[in-house]
Amino acid sequence: MGLSLCATIAVAAQAQADGARVVLVGLGADPTVVRMRQELGVIGFEVEQVPAERAGRGLAAIGRFRKAAAVVRVSTTPPSIALWFDPATSGAGAGAAPMPVELTVDAELTGTSDPGLLALRAVELVRGRLLPVPAPPSAPPAPADARPIDGGGEAAPPASKIAPAPSSAPASEPRPVATHAVAGWSRDASILVAPAILASPGGLPPAPAVLLGGRARLIDRAEIEAFAIVPTVGASAEDAPGKATLRLAAIAFGGAVELTPPRGRVFVTAGIGAGLALLFFAGEGTPPYQPVSGARAAALPYAHLASGVAVGPRVGIRLDLIAGLLRPEPVLRVAGADLASFGSPAVLAAVGLEVRP
């Protein structure tokens, strides 16, 4: 009887799992990914594995695009498993509180960072959400002509008269499952700090600078950006009558388009914009020439190419290339003679950190 009941429940679970698709996002050789694929396949789910570098979007977007009942993303640094469930699926009974759509299984939830235990806990959540436990079969009714067995003693009281024995152990209440928001990599907003090199082919050597920037996502691939160039020692040119030094500071705004799938760990963006540049110059000369200094303003239309990779949940390393034209073009003169020009074009290259708030 017991073996028959277990077989019935297993067959019912298999029948409910058939047709339910689970998308598994992660590295194919990751032991956690392999373990989850095997466990979910044994239960009977249709498992579709997507490489992490090709997913490149939020879990909900992946689930809707691939028509999945659940999406599971396995992260290795730090070890965690993010889960998304189709809101149409629910393991809760009628009248129960709605279950969260997104969950994260990590050391905070399970008490350990062991990838094997994290995988088993995630499989339990998927099975509990997509395969409700079937109700146990009711006991068959007693025959109408059943009679109590006469054992020679007093007749047993009716079942309705038998009071349950008091239990000294308090009934245990089910503990709620701890959940929190998915903490996967996202570039919906970020700031940038990077050392940079500023160069122009007009006769001045490259000069160090600092690039500061910020960006925010408008829609799926479109972004707005702002950046500032902070000068340091500047670039100098020297001739017989004297020496001239130029420092460039700028602030600019523009728009960009993400060329790679949004919210991926690797990204490439391209943009254009315009800004205002301030050029601070200083000249030194031998008598009878006198030193002079000052500042000039110039318009700065630019094109911007950036790429990077996430190295943690909130930090990425990125490369920025910015090419712009300064108009009117600045020209350095010493003793009435043109010594150097700048800004046709000006090119800035920077490698730094992108931080997501």
Coordinates of C-alpha atoms in Angstrom, one line a residue:
M1 CA 0.0 0.0 0.0
G2 CA 2.8 2.5 1.0
L3 CA 4.9 1.7 -2.1
S4 CA 1.8 2.2 -4.3
L5 CA 1.1 5.6 -2.7
C6 CA 4.7 6.8 -3.2
A7 CA 4.7 5.7 -6.8
T8 CA 1.4 7.6 -7.4
I9 CA 2.8 10.8 -5.9
A10 CA 6.1 10.5 -7.9
V11 CA 4.1 10.0 -11.2
A12 CA 1.9 13.0 -10.3
A13 CA 4.9 15.2 -9.7
Q14 CA 6.4 14.1 -13.0
A15 CA 3.2 14.8 -14.9
Q16 CA 3.0 18.3 -13.4
A17 CA 6.6 19.0 -14.2
D18 CA 6.3 18.0 -17.8
G19 CA 6.0 21.1 -19.9
A20 CA 7.2 23.5 -17.2
R21 CA 10.3 25.2 -18.6
V22 CA 13.1 26.4 -16.3
V23 CA 15.9 28.6 -17.8
L24 CA 19.2 28.1 -16.1
V25 CA 21.7 31.0 -16.6
G26 CA 25.4 30.4 -15.7
L27 CA 28.7 29.0 -16.8
G28 CA 28.3 25.5 -18.4
A29 CA 31.3 24.0 -16.4
D30 CA 30.2 25.5 -13.1
P31 CA 29.6 22.5 -10.6
T32 CA 26.6 24.4 -9.2
V33 CA 25.1 24.8 -12.7
V34 CA 25.7 21.1 -13.5
R35 CA 24.1 20.0 -10.1
M36 CA 21.0 22.1 -10.6
R37 CA 20.6 20.9 -14.2
Q38 CA 20.7 17.3 -13.1
E39 CA 18.4 17.8 -10.1
L40 CA 15.8 19.8 -12.1
G41 CA 15.9 17.2 -14.9
V42 CA 15.3 14.3 -12.4
I43 CA 12.2 16.1 -11.1
G44 CA 10.9 16.4 -14.7
F45 CA 11.3 20.0 -15.6
E46 CA 12.3 21.1 -19.1
V47 CA 15.7 22.8 -18.5
E48 CA 17.1 25.2 -21.0
Q49 CA 20.7 26.4 -20.2
V50 CA 21.8 29.9 -21.3
P51 CA 25.5 30.9 -21.0
A52 CA 25.9 33.8 -18.6
E53 CA 27.7 36.0 -21.2
R54 CA 24.8 35.6 -23.6
A55 CA 22.0 36.3 -21.1
G56 CA 22.6 40.0 -20.7
R57 CA 19.2 41.1 -19.3
G58 CA 17.1 41.0 -16.2
L59 CA 15.6 37.7 -15.1
A60 CA 12.0 38.8 -15.8
A61 CA 13.0 39.8 -19.4
I62 CA 14.7 36.4 -19.9
G63 CA 11.7 34.5 -18.6
R64 CA 9.2 36.4 -20.7
F65 CA 11.3 36.1 -23.9
R66 CA 11.8 32.3 -23.4
K67 CA 8.3 31.7 -22.1
A68 CA 9.7 30.1 -18.9
A69 CA 7.9 29.3 -15.7
A70 CA 11.1 30.1 -13.8
V71 CA 14.6 31.6 -14.4
V72 CA 17.6 30.7 -12.3
R73 CA 20.9 32.7 -12.5
V74 CA 24.0 31.1 -10.8
S75 CA 26.7 33.6 -9.6
T76 CA 30.0 32.5 -8.4
T77 CA 31.4 35.8 -6.9
P78 CA 29.9 35.9 -4.3
P79 CA 28.2 32.4 -4.4
S80 CA 24.5 33.1 -4.8
I81 CA 21.5 31.9 -6.9
A82 CA 18.9 34.3 -8.1
L83 CA 15.4 33.0 -9.0
W84 CA 12.5 34.6 -10.9
F85 CA 9.0 33.0 -11.1
D86 CA 6.3 33.7 -13.6
P87 CA 3.7 35.6 -11.6
A88 CA 1.1 33.3 -13.1
T89 CA 2.6 30.3 -11.1
S90 CA 2.0 30.0 -7.4
G91 CA 2.6 27.3 -4.9
A92 CA 0.3 29.0 -2.3
G93 CA -3.2 27.9 -1.7
A94 CA -6.3 29.9 -2.2
G95 CA -6.5 33.0 0.0
A96 CA -2.8 32.8 0.9
A97 CA -0.6 35.9 0.7
P98 CA 1.0 36.4 -2.7
M99 CA 4.5 34.9 -3.0
P100 CA 7.5 37.0 -4.1
V101 CA 8.4 36.9 -7.8
E102 CA 12.2 37.2 -7.2
L103 CA 14.3 35.4 -4.6
T104 CA 18.0 35.1 -3.8
V105 CA 19.6 32.0 -2.2
D106 CA 22.9 32.9 -0.6
A107 CA 24.8 32.4 2.7
E108 CA 22.4 34.8 4.5
L109 CA 19.5 32.5 3.6
T110 CA 21.0 29.1 4.1
G111 CA 23.7 29.8 6.7
T112 CA 26.5 28.5 4.4
S113 CA 28.2 29.5 1.2
D114 CA 28.7 25.9 0.1
P115 CA 27.6 25.8 -3.6
G116 CA 26.2 22.3 -3.2
L117 CA 23.8 23.3 -0.4
L118 CA 22.9 26.5 -2.2
A119 CA 21.9 24.5 -5.3
L120 CA 19.8 22.0 -3.3
R121 CA 18.0 24.9 -1.5
A122 CA 17.3 26.6 -4.9
V123 CA 15.9 23.3 -6.3
E124 CA 13.6 23.0 -3.3
L125 CA 12.3 26.5 -3.9
V126 CA 11.6 25.8 -7.6
R127 CA 9.9 22.5 -6.8
G128 CA 7.8 24.0 -4.0
R129 CA 6.7 26.9 -6.2
L130 CA 6.0 25.0 -9.4
L131 CA 4.9 21.6 -8.0
P132 CA 2.3 22.0 -5.3
V133 CA 2.2 19.0 -2.9
P134 CA -0.8 16.8 -3.8
A135 CA -3.4 16.3 -1.1
P136 CA -3.2 12.9 0.6
P137 CA -6.0 10.4 -0.4
S138 CA -8.9 10.3 1.9
A139 CA -9.6 7.1 4.0
P140 CA -12.3 4.8 2.5
P141 CA -15.6 5.0 4.4
A142 CA -16.4 2.1 6.8
P143 CA -19.0 -0.5 5.7
A144 CA -22.5 0.3 6.9
D145 CA -22.8 -3.2 8.5
A146 CA -19.6 -3.0 10.4
R147 CA -19.9 -3.9 14.1
P148 CA -17.5 -3.5 17.0
I149 CA -15.7 -6.7 18.0
D150 CA -17.1 -8.0 21.2
G151 CA -14.1 -8.7 23.4
G152 CA -16.2 -9.6 26.4
G153 CA -15.7 -6.2 28.1
E154 CA -17.4 -2.9 27.9
A155 CA -18.3 -1.5 24.5
A156 CA -15.9 1.2 23.3
P157 CA -17.4 4.7 23.4
P158 CA -18.3 6.3 20.0
A159 CA -15.5 8.1 18.3
S160 CA -17.2 11.4 18.8
K161 CA -17.0 10.9 22.5
I162 CA -13.2 10.3 22.6
A163 CA -11.3 13.4 23.6
P164 CA -7.8 13.8 22.2
A165 CA -5.0 13.4 24.7
P166 CA -3.4 16.7 25.6
S167 CA 0.1 17.2 24.2
S168 CA 2.9 18.6 26.3
A169 CA 4.9 19.7 23.3
P170 CA 3.8 23.1 21.7
A171 CA 2.8 22.9 18.1
S172 CA 5.6 24.2 15.9
E173 CA 4.7 27.1 13.6
P174 CA 6.1 27.2 10.0
R175 CA 9.0 29.6 9.7
P176 CA 8.7 32.1 6.9
V177 CA 11.2 31.9 4.1
A178 CA 13.7 34.8 4.2
T179 CA 13.8 36.7 0.9
H180 CA 15.4 39.8 -0.3
A181 CA 15.9 41.6 -3.6
V182 CA 18.1 40.2 -6.3
A183 CA 21.6 41.8 -6.1
G184 CA 22.8 41.0 -9.6
W185 CA 25.0 43.3 -11.7
S186 CA 23.0 46.3 -13.1
R187 CA 24.2 49.5 -14.9
D188 CA 20.9 51.4 -14.5
A189 CA 23.0 54.2 -12.9
S190 CA 26.7 54.5 -12.2
I191 CA 29.6 56.9 -11.6
L192 CA 33.1 56.8 -13.1
V193 CA 36.5 57.9 -11.7
A194 CA 39.5 57.3 -14.0
P195 CA 43.1 58.6 -14.6
A196 CA 43.4 59.8 -18.2
I197 CA 45.8 60.9 -20.9
L198 CA 44.9 63.9 -23.0
A199 CA 46.6 64.4 -26.4
S200 CA 46.3 66.5 -29.6
P201 CA 48.4 66.4 -32.8
G202 CA 49.0 70.2 -32.8
G203 CA 52.5 70.1 -31.3
L204 CA 51.9 69.7 -27.6
P205 CA 52.9 66.5 -25.8
P206 CA 50.3 64.3 -24.1
A207 CA 49.3 65.5 -20.6
P208 CA 47.8 63.6 -17.6
A209 CA 44.2 64.4 -16.5
V210 CA 41.4 63.0 -14.4
L211 CA 38.0 61.9 -15.9
L212 CA 34.9 62.0 -13.8
G213 CA 31.6 60.9 -15.1
G214 CA 28.1 59.6 -14.4
R215 CA 25.3 57.9 -16.5
A216 CA 21.8 56.8 -16.1
R217 CA 19.6 54.5 -18.2
L218 CA 16.5 56.0 -19.9
I219 CA 15.1 52.9 -21.6
D220 CA 16.3 49.4 -22.4
R221 CA 19.5 50.5 -24.3
A222 CA 19.4 54.3 -24.3
E223 CA 21.4 56.3 -21.7
I224 CA 22.3 59.9 -20.8
E225 CA 25.8 60.7 -19.6
A226 CA 27.8 63.6 -18.2
F227 CA 31.5 63.9 -17.7
A228 CA 34.2 66.4 -16.5
I229 CA 37.9 66.6 -17.4
V230 CA 40.0 67.8 -14.5
P231 CA 43.5 69.1 -15.6
T232 CA 46.7 68.4 -13.7
V233 CA 50.2 69.5 -14.8
G234 CA 49.2 70.4 -18.3
A235 CA 51.2 70.2 -21.6
S236 CA 54.1 72.5 -22.4
A237 CA 55.9 73.6 -25.6
E238 CA 59.2 75.5 -25.7
D239 CA 61.0 77.6 -28.2
A240 CA 64.0 80.0 -28.1
P241 CA 62.1 83.0 -26.9
G242 CA 60.2 81.2 -24.2
K243 CA 57.8 78.5 -23.0
A244 CA 54.0 78.1 -23.1
T245 CA 51.9 75.7 -21.0
L246 CA 48.2 74.7 -21.6
R247 CA 45.8 73.1 -19.2
L248 CA 42.3 72.0 -20.4
A249 CA 39.2 71.6 -18.2
A250 CA 35.8 70.6 -19.6
I251 CA 32.3 69.6 -18.7
A252 CA 30.0 67.9 -21.2
F253 CA 26.6 66.2 -21.6
G254 CA 25.3 63.7 -24.1
G255 CA 23.5 60.5 -25.0
A256 CA 24.7 57.0 -25.6
V257 CA 23.5 53.6 -26.8
E258 CA 24.5 50.3 -25.3
L259 CA 25.7 48.0 -28.1
T260 CA 25.8 44.8 -26.0
P261 CA 22.8 43.2 -24.3
P262 CA 21.6 45.4 -21.4
R263 CA 22.6 44.6 -17.8
G264 CA 25.3 42.2 -18.9
R265 CA 28.6 41.7 -17.1
V266 CA 30.5 42.9 -20.3
F267 CA 29.3 46.1 -22.0
V268 CA 30.1 48.4 -24.9
T269 CA 28.5 51.8 -25.4
A270 CA 28.8 54.6 -28.0
G271 CA 27.6 58.2 -27.7
I272 CA 27.8 61.8 -28.8
G273 CA 27.3 65.1 -27.1
A274 CA 28.7 68.6 -26.6
G275 CA 30.2 70.7 -23.8
L276 CA 32.2 73.7 -22.8
A277 CA 36.0 73.7 -22.5
L278 CA 38.1 76.2 -20.5
L279 CA 41.8 76.4 -21.6
F280 CA 44.2 77.9 -19.1
F281 CA 47.5 79.1 -20.6
A282 CA 50.7 80.5 -19.1
G283 CA 53.8 81.8 -20.9
E284 CA 57.3 82.4 -19.8
G285 CA 59.8 84.4 -21.9
T286 CA 63.3 85.8 -21.7
P287 CA 63.7 89.6 -21.7
P288 CA 62.5 91.7 -23.4
Y289 CA 59.5 89.3 -23.5
Q290 CA 57.1 89.4 -20.6
P291 CA 55.2 86.3 -19.0
V292 CA 51.4 86.3 -19.6
S293 CA 48.6 84.0 -18.5
G294 CA 44.9 83.7 -18.9
A295 CA 41.9 81.5 -20.0
R296 CA 39.8 81.0 -23.1
A297 CA 36.5 79.2 -23.6
A298 CA 35.7 76.9 -26.5
A299 CA 32.9 74.7 -27.6
L300 CA 33.5 71.0 -27.4
P301 CA 31.4 68.6 -29.6
Y302 CA 32.6 65.0 -28.9
A303 CA 32.1 61.3 -29.7
H304 CA 32.5 58.7 -27.0
L305 CA 33.2 55.0 -27.0
A306 CA 33.3 53.0 -23.7
S307 CA 33.6 49.3 -22.8
G308 CA 34.1 47.4 -19.5
V309 CA 33.5 44.3 -17.4
A310 CA 32.0 43.8 -14.0
V311 CA 34.4 42.5 -11.3
G312 CA 31.9 42.5 -8.4
P313 CA 28.2 43.2 -7.7
R314 CA 28.7 47.0 -7.7
V315 CA 32.2 47.6 -9.3
G316 CA 33.4 47.3 -12.9
I317 CA 36.6 48.2 -14.8
R318 CA 36.1 50.3 -17.9
L319 CA 38.0 51.9 -20.8
D320 CA 36.8 55.3 -22.2
L321 CA 37.9 56.9 -25.5
I322 CA 36.7 60.5 -26.1
A323 CA 37.5 62.5 -29.3
G324 CA 36.4 66.1 -29.6
L325 CA 36.9 69.3 -31.6
L326 CA 37.6 72.6 -29.8
R327 CA 36.1 75.6 -31.6
P328 CA 37.6 78.2 -31.9
E329 CA 40.9 76.2 -32.0
P330 CA 43.4 77.4 -29.4
V331 CA 46.8 78.5 -30.7
L332 CA 49.8 79.1 -28.4
R333 CA 52.1 82.0 -29.6
V334 CA 55.5 82.9 -28.2
A335 CA 57.1 86.2 -29.3
G336 CA 54.4 86.6 -32.0
A337 CA 55.1 83.2 -33.6
D338 CA 52.7 80.2 -33.5
L339 CA 54.2 77.6 -31.3
A340 CA 51.5 74.9 -31.1
S341 CA 47.7 74.4 -31.5
F342 CA 45.3 72.2 -29.7
G343 CA 41.9 70.5 -30.3
S344 CA 41.9 69.4 -34.0
P345 CA 41.0 66.9 -32.6
A346 CA 41.7 66.4 -28.9
V347 CA 41.7 62.7 -27.8
L348 CA 41.3 61.5 -24.2
A349 CA 41.9 57.8 -23.1
A350 CA 41.0 56.7 -19.6
V351 CA 41.0 53.4 -17.6
G352 CA 39.2 53.5 -14.3
L353 CA 36.5 52.2 -12.0
E354 CA 32.7 52.3 -12.6
V355 CA 30.7 52.1 -9.4
R356 CA 27.0 51.3 -9.1
P357 CA 25.4 53.1 -6.2

